[in-house]
């Protein structure tokens, strides 16, 4: 086989059908939209320009990012703001070859500021439904509980979500990880699962492998978001491989938040080689310098992943998605067909 040029690899990455399984809708808020919404609502931003805001996206760790991320969300106030935000993300995802997106939203960030849960979910859902009608891009919506808040707060949020049960596929757990283990949320996850919600949780991003075990055993999640610190526990790695527990890995997020110093140090290639169901996702693309294709490309360049490995990761994304088996099989066949066509 001839060597692949950078351009050919970039083309392959965009052409491969992909599911995105780890993206926070609030993390897709581009500075241009932040400024437009600030103008609309008469909000004064502590930055002079779009450029100045982007320059502030220089993080030391997860918390330094979250501080800016929660402040940025303040411009999201009306149903139409959530619609515009979601529509912009979906347009970018489509260009990157995303055919199915499972999207997180953080209702507590908005309801705490007096924004109605109904407006948040209506705006997001309106854009999702439109993308499905127009482009066939399918979706699931995942409500994340903020783990730095109490379980009682999460319970109240679940109560608010129940009338919209038909629009929400599952619950997740995000925000400041260390000091807020999954065990803090056992009761609310139990109630959510009993109500028919799927379950996922961020674990092993900055937190220890024990948090991954808790997410699996106590919250009974079907995927782990991030999970990269599993590598510190060989028995856990063996279990994740044996049980094909998907990890939704976000490489640009990991380097921007200094989980790994350089992309060359990222462990996704090693985890893939050990038989884990790893996927590539964008997390908070407006803050971390790239959408899903940029994440695939950055990993490919740093770790020299082969086209077959890239296709394996795309197939993993459908294996891990909350899709019917027939749809998974159809998309996985689509990945193989794409690889064959471009090889
Ligand atoms: N919320 C948005 N992005 C996050 C991340 N990478 N980790 C935890 N919570 C988040
Ligand atoms: Zn995340």
Short mmCIF file of N, CA, C and O in Angstrom, two decimals, residues 135-239:
data_model
loop_
_atom_site.label_atom_id
_atom_site.label_comp_id
_atom_site.label_asym_id
_atom_site.label_seq_id
_atom_site.Cartn_x
_atom_site.Cartn_y
_atom_site.Cartn_z
N UNK A 135 -31.00 16.44 7.37
CA UNK A 135 -29.77 15.73 6.98
C UNK A 135 -29.77 14.26 7.41
O UNK A 135 -28.79 13.55 7.15
N UNK A 136 -30.76 13.84 8.14
CA UNK A 136 -30.76 12.46 8.65
C UNK A 136 -29.77 12.27 9.79
O UNK A 136 -29.42 11.13 10.14
N UNK A 137 -29.28 13.37 10.37
CA UNK A 137 -28.33 13.27 11.50
C UNK A 137 -29.15 12.94 12.76
O UNK A 137 -29.96 13.74 13.20
N UNK A 138 -28.93 11.76 13.32
CA UNK A 138 -29.73 11.32 14.47
C UNK A 138 -29.05 11.75 15.77
O UNK A 138 -27.89 12.15 15.79
N UNK A 139 -29.80 11.65 16.86
CA UNK A 139 -29.27 12.20 18.12
C UNK A 139 -29.84 11.48 19.33
O UNK A 139 -30.89 10.82 19.25
N UNK A 140 -29.15 11.64 20.43
CA UNK A 140 -29.67 11.34 21.77
C UNK A 140 -29.25 12.52 22.65
O UNK A 140 -28.17 13.07 22.44
N UNK A 141 -30.08 12.82 23.62
CA UNK A 141 -29.77 13.91 24.53
C UNK A 141 -29.49 13.31 25.92
O UNK A 141 -30.24 12.44 26.38
N UNK A 142 -28.41 13.76 26.54
CA UNK A 142 -28.01 13.23 27.86
C UNK A 142 -27.93 14.38 28.87
O UNK A 142 -27.16 15.33 28.66
N UNK A 143 -28.71 14.28 29.91
CA UNK A 143 -28.73 15.31 30.96
C UNK A 143 -27.60 15.02 31.95
O UNK A 143 -27.58 13.94 32.55
N UNK A 144 -26.68 15.96 32.09
CA UNK A 144 -25.59 15.76 33.06
C UNK A 144 -25.89 16.46 34.38
O UNK A 144 -26.29 17.63 34.40
N UNK A 145 -25.68 15.75 35.46
CA UNK A 145 -25.72 16.36 36.79
C UNK A 145 -24.34 16.94 37.08
O UNK A 145 -23.31 16.32 36.75
N UNK A 146 -24.33 18.13 37.68
CA UNK A 146 -23.05 18.76 38.06
C UNK A 146 -22.60 18.16 39.39
O UNK A 146 -23.28 18.33 40.42
N UNK A 147 -21.46 17.49 39.35
CA UNK A 147 -21.04 16.73 40.54
C UNK A 147 -20.51 17.61 41.67
O UNK A 147 -20.39 17.13 42.81
N UNK A 148 -20.20 18.88 41.39
CA UNK A 148 -19.76 19.75 42.50
C UNK A 148 -20.96 20.21 43.34
O UNK A 148 -20.78 20.74 44.43
N UNK A 149 -22.18 20.01 42.82
CA UNK A 149 -23.38 20.33 43.59
C UNK A 149 -23.85 19.08 44.33
O UNK A 149 -23.33 17.98 44.14
N UNK A 150 -24.87 19.26 45.18
CA UNK A 150 -25.30 18.14 46.04
C UNK A 150 -26.15 17.14 45.27
O UNK A 150 -26.68 17.44 44.19
N UNK A 151 -26.31 15.96 45.85
CA UNK A 151 -27.20 14.97 45.25
C UNK A 151 -28.64 15.46 45.30
O UNK A 151 -29.44 15.17 44.40
N UNK A 152 -29.00 16.23 46.34
CA UNK A 152 -30.37 16.76 46.44
C UNK A 152 -30.66 17.66 45.24
O UNK A 152 -31.74 17.62 44.66
N UNK A 153 -29.69 18.46 44.87
CA UNK A 153 -29.85 19.34 43.69
C UNK A 153 -30.05 18.50 42.43
O UNK A 153 -30.88 18.80 41.57
N UNK A 154 -29.28 17.42 42.33
CA UNK A 154 -29.43 16.52 41.18
C UNK A 154 -30.83 15.88 41.18
O UNK A 154 -31.46 15.74 40.12
N UNK A 155 -31.31 15.53 42.34
CA UNK A 155 -32.66 14.93 42.44
C UNK A 155 -33.72 15.92 41.97
O UNK A 155 -34.64 15.54 41.23
N UNK A 156 -33.58 17.17 42.36
CA UNK A 156 -34.55 18.19 41.91
C UNK A 156 -34.48 18.37 40.40
O UNK A 156 -35.48 18.57 39.73
N UNK A 157 -33.26 18.27 39.85
CA UNK A 157 -33.09 18.40 38.40
C UNK A 157 -33.74 17.22 37.69
O UNK A 157 -34.39 17.39 36.65
N UNK A 158 -33.60 16.03 38.27
CA UNK A 158 -34.26 14.86 37.68
C UNK A 158 -35.78 15.05 37.70
O UNK A 158 -36.47 14.73 36.72
N UNK A 159 -36.30 15.60 38.79
CA UNK A 159 -37.75 15.88 38.85
C UNK A 159 -38.17 16.79 37.70
O UNK A 159 -39.20 16.57 37.06
N UNK A 160 -37.34 17.83 37.45
CA UNK A 160 -37.68 18.77 36.38
C UNK A 160 -37.62 18.11 35.01
O UNK A 160 -38.30 18.53 34.08
N UNK A 161 -36.79 17.08 34.90
CA UNK A 161 -36.60 16.42 33.60
C UNK A 161 -37.72 15.44 33.27
O UNK A 161 -37.97 15.14 32.10
N UNK A 162 -38.38 14.92 34.30
CA UNK A 162 -39.34 13.82 34.07
C UNK A 162 -40.44 14.17 33.05
O UNK A 162 -40.77 13.32 32.22
N UNK A 163 -40.97 15.39 33.04
CA UNK A 163 -41.98 15.70 32.01
C UNK A 163 -41.41 15.64 30.58
O UNK A 163 -42.18 15.58 29.62
N UNK A 164 -40.09 15.69 30.45
CA UNK A 164 -39.44 15.67 29.12
C UNK A 164 -38.75 14.33 28.88
O UNK A 164 -37.86 14.23 28.04
N UNK A 165 -39.19 13.34 29.62
CA UNK A 165 -38.59 12.00 29.55
C UNK A 165 -38.44 11.51 28.10
O UNK A 165 -37.46 10.87 27.75
N UNK A 166 -39.42 11.83 27.26
CA UNK A 166 -39.42 11.36 25.87
C UNK A 166 -38.32 12.02 25.04
O UNK A 166 -38.01 11.54 23.94
N UNK A 167 -37.74 13.11 25.52
CA UNK A 167 -36.69 13.81 24.76
C UNK A 167 -35.29 13.51 25.29
O UNK A 167 -34.30 13.94 24.69
N UNK A 168 -35.20 12.84 26.41
CA UNK A 168 -33.89 12.65 27.09
C UNK A 168 -33.59 11.15 27.18
O UNK A 168 -34.34 10.40 27.78
N UNK A 169 -32.46 10.75 26.58
CA UNK A 169 -32.13 9.32 26.53
C UNK A 169 -31.44 8.84 27.81
O UNK A 169 -31.55 7.67 28.17
N UNK A 170 -30.73 9.74 28.46
CA UNK A 170 -29.97 9.26 29.61
C UNK A 170 -29.47 10.38 30.49
O UNK A 170 -29.67 11.57 30.21
N UNK A 171 -28.79 9.96 31.58
CA UNK A 171 -28.18 10.92 32.49
C UNK A 171 -26.67 10.68 32.53
O UNK A 171 -26.20 9.57 32.29
N UNK A 172 -25.95 11.75 32.84
CA UNK A 172 -24.50 11.68 32.97
C UNK A 172 -24.05 12.47 34.18
O UNK A 172 -24.88 13.02 34.93
N UNK A 173 -22.74 12.51 34.38
CA UNK A 173 -22.17 13.18 35.55
C UNK A 173 -20.93 13.92 35.08
O UNK A 173 -20.02 13.30 34.52
N UNK A 174 -20.92 15.26 35.30
CA UNK A 174 -19.76 16.02 34.84
C UNK A 174 -19.37 17.08 35.87
O UNK A 174 -19.86 17.05 36.99
N UNK A 175 -18.49 17.98 35.49
CA UNK A 175 -17.93 19.05 36.33
C UNK A 175 -16.74 18.53 37.16
O UNK A 175 -16.18 17.47 36.84
N UNK A 176 -16.40 19.27 38.21
CA UNK A 176 -15.15 19.04 38.96
C UNK A 176 -15.10 17.62 39.52
O UNK A 176 -15.88 17.27 40.41
N UNK A 177 -14.15 16.82 39.05
CA UNK A 177 -14.20 15.39 39.37
C UNK A 177 -13.61 15.05 40.74
O UNK A 177 -14.26 14.37 41.55
N UNK A 178 -12.39 15.54 40.99
CA UNK A 178 -11.69 15.13 42.21
C UNK A 178 -12.44 15.64 43.45
O UNK A 178 -12.81 16.81 43.52
N UNK A 179 -12.70 14.74 44.38
CA UNK A 179 -13.46 15.11 45.59
C UNK A 179 -14.96 14.90 45.44
O UNK A 179 -15.71 15.08 46.40
N UNK A 180 -15.41 14.58 44.22
CA UNK A 180 -16.84 14.34 43.99
C UNK A 180 -17.01 12.99 43.29
O UNK A 180 -17.34 12.93 42.10
N UNK A 181 -16.80 11.90 44.02
CA UNK A 181 -16.81 10.57 43.41
C UNK A 181 -18.22 10.16 42.97
O UNK A 181 -19.22 10.69 43.48
N UNK A 182 -18.31 9.20 42.06
CA UNK A 182 -19.62 8.70 41.64
C UNK A 182 -20.50 8.25 42.81
O UNK A 182 -21.72 8.39 42.76
N UNK A 183 -19.87 7.73 43.87
CA UNK A 183 -20.66 7.22 45.01
C UNK A 183 -21.58 8.28 45.61
O UNK A 183 -22.58 7.95 46.25
N UNK A 184 -21.26 9.57 45.39
CA UNK A 184 -22.10 10.66 45.90
C UNK A 184 -23.48 10.68 45.23
O UNK A 184 -24.40 11.30 45.74
N UNK A 185 -23.61 10.00 44.07
CA UNK A 185 -24.82 10.14 43.26
C UNK A 185 -25.57 8.82 43.03
O UNK A 185 -26.34 8.69 42.09
N UNK A 186 -25.32 7.86 43.92
CA UNK A 186 -25.91 6.52 43.74
C UNK A 186 -27.44 6.60 43.68
O UNK A 186 -28.08 6.00 42.80
N UNK A 187 -28.04 7.33 44.59
CA UNK A 187 -29.51 7.32 44.71
C UNK A 187 -30.17 7.96 43.50
O UNK A 187 -31.14 7.44 42.96
N UNK A 188 -29.63 9.07 43.03
CA UNK A 188 -30.26 9.75 41.89
C UNK A 188 -30.09 8.94 40.61
O UNK A 188 -30.99 8.88 39.77
N UNK A 189 -28.94 8.28 40.48
CA UNK A 189 -28.75 7.42 39.29
C UNK A 189 -29.70 6.22 39.35
O UNK A 189 -30.23 5.80 38.32
N UNK A 190 -29.90 5.67 40.55
CA UNK A 190 -30.83 4.54 40.70
C UNK A 190 -32.22 4.96 40.25
O UNK A 190 -32.89 4.25 39.49
N UNK A 191 -32.61 6.15 40.68
CA UNK A 191 -33.96 6.63 40.33
C UNK A 191 -34.05 6.90 38.82
O UNK A 191 -35.05 6.60 38.19
N UNK A 192 -32.98 7.46 38.25
CA UNK A 192 -32.99 7.74 36.81
C UNK A 192 -33.07 6.44 36.01
O UNK A 192 -33.84 6.33 35.06
N UNK A 193 -32.29 5.45 36.42
CA UNK A 193 -32.31 4.17 35.68
C UNK A 193 -33.68 3.51 35.81
O UNK A 193 -34.20 2.96 34.84
N UNK A 194 -34.28 3.60 37.00
CA UNK A 194 -35.61 3.01 37.20
C UNK A 194 -36.65 3.70 36.31
O UNK A 194 -37.63 3.09 35.89
N UNK A 195 -36.41 4.98 36.01
CA UNK A 195 -37.33 5.73 35.14
C UNK A 195 -37.04 5.48 33.66
O UNK A 195 -37.69 6.06 32.80
N UNK A 196 -36.05 4.63 33.38
CA UNK A 196 -35.79 4.25 31.99
C UNK A 196 -34.66 5.01 31.31
O UNK A 196 -34.43 4.82 30.12
N UNK A 197 -33.97 5.87 32.05
CA UNK A 197 -32.84 6.60 31.47
C UNK A 197 -31.61 5.69 31.36
O UNK A 197 -31.35 4.89 32.26
N UNK A 198 -30.84 5.85 30.29
CA UNK A 198 -29.51 5.27 30.22
C UNK A 198 -28.59 6.03 31.17
O UNK A 198 -28.96 7.09 31.68
N UNK A 199 -27.38 5.49 31.40
CA UNK A 199 -26.47 6.15 32.34
C UNK A 199 -25.03 6.11 31.83
O UNK A 199 -24.56 5.08 31.34
N UNK A 200 -24.38 7.26 31.95
CA UNK A 200 -22.95 7.38 31.68
C UNK A 200 -22.37 8.29 32.78
O UNK A 200 -23.13 8.92 33.51
N UNK A 201 -21.05 8.34 32.89
CA UNK A 201 -20.45 9.26 33.85
C UNK A 201 -19.03 9.59 33.43
O UNK A 201 -18.31 8.72 32.92
N UNK A 202 -18.64 10.85 33.65
CA UNK A 202 -17.23 11.21 33.54
C UNK A 202 -16.49 10.53 34.70
O UNK A 202 -16.93 10.64 35.85
N UNK A 203 -15.42 9.86 34.40
CA UNK A 203 -14.63 9.22 35.46
C UNK A 203 -13.24 8.93 34.91
O UNK A 203 -13.08 8.58 33.74
N UNK A 204 -12.23 9.13 35.77
CA UNK A 204 -10.87 8.84 35.33
C UNK A 204 -10.36 9.84 34.31
O UNK A 204 -9.53 9.51 33.47
N UNK A 205 -10.84 11.09 34.40
CA UNK A 205 -10.28 12.20 33.60
C UNK A 205 -9.14 12.79 34.44
O UNK A 205 -7.97 12.63 34.09
N UNK A 206 -9.49 13.40 35.57
CA UNK A 206 -8.48 13.81 36.56
C UNK A 206 -8.55 12.90 37.78
O UNK A 206 -7.61 12.84 38.57
N UNK A 207 -9.69 12.25 37.95
CA UNK A 207 -9.90 11.39 39.13
C UNK A 207 -9.23 10.04 38.95
O UNK A 207 -8.86 9.64 37.84
N UNK A 208 -9.10 9.28 40.06
CA UNK A 208 -8.36 8.00 40.05
C UNK A 208 -9.17 6.87 39.41
O UNK A 208 -10.39 6.98 39.27
N UNK A 209 -8.50 5.76 39.09
CA UNK A 209 -9.20 4.59 38.54
C UNK A 209 -10.36 4.12 39.42
O UNK A 209 -11.34 3.58 38.91
N UNK A 210 -10.25 4.34 40.74
CA UNK A 210 -11.33 3.91 41.65
C UNK A 210 -12.66 4.56 41.27
O UNK A 210 -13.72 3.96 41.45
N UNK A 211 -12.61 5.77 40.73
CA UNK A 211 -13.86 6.45 40.32
C UNK A 211 -14.48 5.73 39.11
O UNK A 211 -15.69 5.73 38.94
N UNK A 212 -13.64 5.14 38.26
CA UNK A 212 -14.16 4.38 37.11
C UNK A 212 -14.88 3.14 37.62
O UNK A 212 -16.00 2.82 37.17
N UNK A 213 -14.27 2.47 38.58
CA UNK A 213 -14.91 1.28 39.17
C UNK A 213 -16.24 1.66 39.83
O UNK A 213 -17.24 0.95 39.69
N UNK A 214 -16.25 2.78 40.55
CA UNK A 214 -17.50 3.23 41.19
C UNK A 214 -18.58 3.52 40.15
O UNK A 214 -19.75 3.17 40.34
N UNK A 215 -18.19 4.18 39.07
CA UNK A 215 -19.17 4.51 38.03
C UNK A 215 -19.79 3.23 37.46
O UNK A 215 -21.00 3.16 37.24
N UNK A 216 -18.94 2.21 37.26
CA UNK A 216 -19.44 0.94 36.71
C UNK A 216 -20.29 0.18 37.73
O UNK A 216 -21.39 -0.28 37.42
N UNK A 217 -19.77 0.07 38.95
CA UNK A 217 -20.40 -0.83 39.93
C UNK A 217 -21.54 -0.15 40.70
O UNK A 217 -22.52 -0.81 41.05
N UNK A 218 -21.40 1.14 40.97
CA UNK A 218 -22.43 1.81 41.78
C UNK A 218 -23.46 2.53 40.92
O UNK A 218 -24.64 2.52 41.22
N UNK A 219 -23.00 3.18 39.85
CA UNK A 219 -23.95 3.92 39.00
C UNK A 219 -24.44 3.06 37.84
O UNK A 219 -25.37 3.44 37.14
N UNK A 220 -23.77 1.94 37.61
CA UNK A 220 -24.12 1.00 36.53
C UNK A 220 -24.20 1.70 35.17
O UNK A 220 -25.19 1.56 34.44
N UNK A 221 -23.16 2.44 34.87
CA UNK A 221 -23.12 3.16 33.59
C UNK A 221 -22.79 2.20 32.45
O UNK A 221 -22.14 1.16 32.65
N UNK A 222 -23.22 2.58 31.24
CA UNK A 222 -22.91 1.73 30.08
C UNK A 222 -21.67 2.22 29.33
O UNK A 222 -21.17 1.52 28.45
N UNK A 223 -21.22 3.44 29.65
CA UNK A 223 -19.96 3.94 29.07
C UNK A 223 -19.28 4.79 30.13
O UNK A 223 -19.93 5.30 31.03
N UNK A 224 -17.98 4.98 29.95
CA UNK A 224 -17.20 5.88 30.80
C UNK A 224 -16.76 7.05 29.93
O UNK A 224 -16.17 6.86 28.85
N UNK A 225 -17.04 8.27 30.39
CA UNK A 225 -16.58 9.46 29.68
C UNK A 225 -15.15 9.80 30.14
O UNK A 225 -14.91 9.92 31.34
N UNK A 226 -14.25 9.88 29.21
CA UNK A 226 -12.79 9.99 29.41
C UNK A 226 -12.23 8.61 29.80
O UNK A 226 -11.97 7.81 28.94
N UNK A 227 -12.03 8.38 31.09
CA UNK A 227 -11.58 7.05 31.53
C UNK A 227 -10.11 6.79 31.31
O UNK A 227 -9.62 5.68 31.58
N UNK A 228 -9.36 7.80 30.85
CA UNK A 228 -7.97 7.53 30.44
C UNK A 228 -7.05 7.12 31.60
O UNK A 228 -6.05 6.44 31.38
N UNK A 229 -7.44 7.50 32.84
CA UNK A 229 -6.59 7.11 33.97
C UNK A 229 -6.77 5.63 34.36
O UNK A 229 -6.11 5.16 35.28
N UNK A 230 -7.60 4.92 33.63
CA UNK A 230 -7.74 3.47 33.87
C UNK A 230 -6.39 2.77 33.75
O UNK A 230 -6.15 1.74 34.37
N UNK A 231 -5.51 3.37 32.93
CA UNK A 231 -4.23 2.72 32.63
C UNK A 231 -3.37 2.49 33.87
O UNK A 231 -2.48 1.64 33.86
N UNK A 232 -3.67 3.23 34.95
CA UNK A 232 -2.90 3.06 36.19
C UNK A 232 -3.30 1.80 36.95
O UNK A 232 -2.72 1.48 37.99
N UNK A 233 -4.31 1.08 36.46
CA UNK A 233 -4.84 -0.10 37.15
C UNK A 233 -5.02 -1.22 36.12
O UNK A 233 -6.01 -1.26 35.39
N UNK A 234 -4.01 -2.11 36.07
CA UNK A 234 -3.98 -3.13 35.01
C UNK A 234 -5.21 -4.04 35.05
O UNK A 234 -5.72 -4.45 34.01
N UNK A 235 -5.68 -4.33 36.27
CA UNK A 235 -6.87 -5.20 36.37
C UNK A 235 -8.09 -4.51 35.81
O UNK A 235 -8.96 -5.15 35.18
N UNK A 236 -8.18 -3.23 36.03
CA UNK A 236 -9.31 -2.45 35.49
C UNK A 236 -9.25 -2.41 33.97
O UNK A 236 -10.27 -2.58 33.29
N UNK A 237 -8.06 -2.21 33.43
CA UNK A 237 -7.90 -2.20 31.96
C UNK A 237 -8.37 -3.54 31.40
O UNK A 237 -9.11 -3.59 30.41
N UNK A 238 -7.98 -4.64 32.06
CA UNK A 238 -8.39 -5.98 31.59
C UNK A 238 -9.91 -6.11 31.63
O UNK A 238 -10.52 -6.65 30.71
N UNK A 239 -10.51 -5.59 32.68
CA UNK A 239 -11.98 -5.66 32.79
C UNK A 239 -12.65 -4.83 31.68
O UNK A 239 -13.62 -5.29 31.05
#
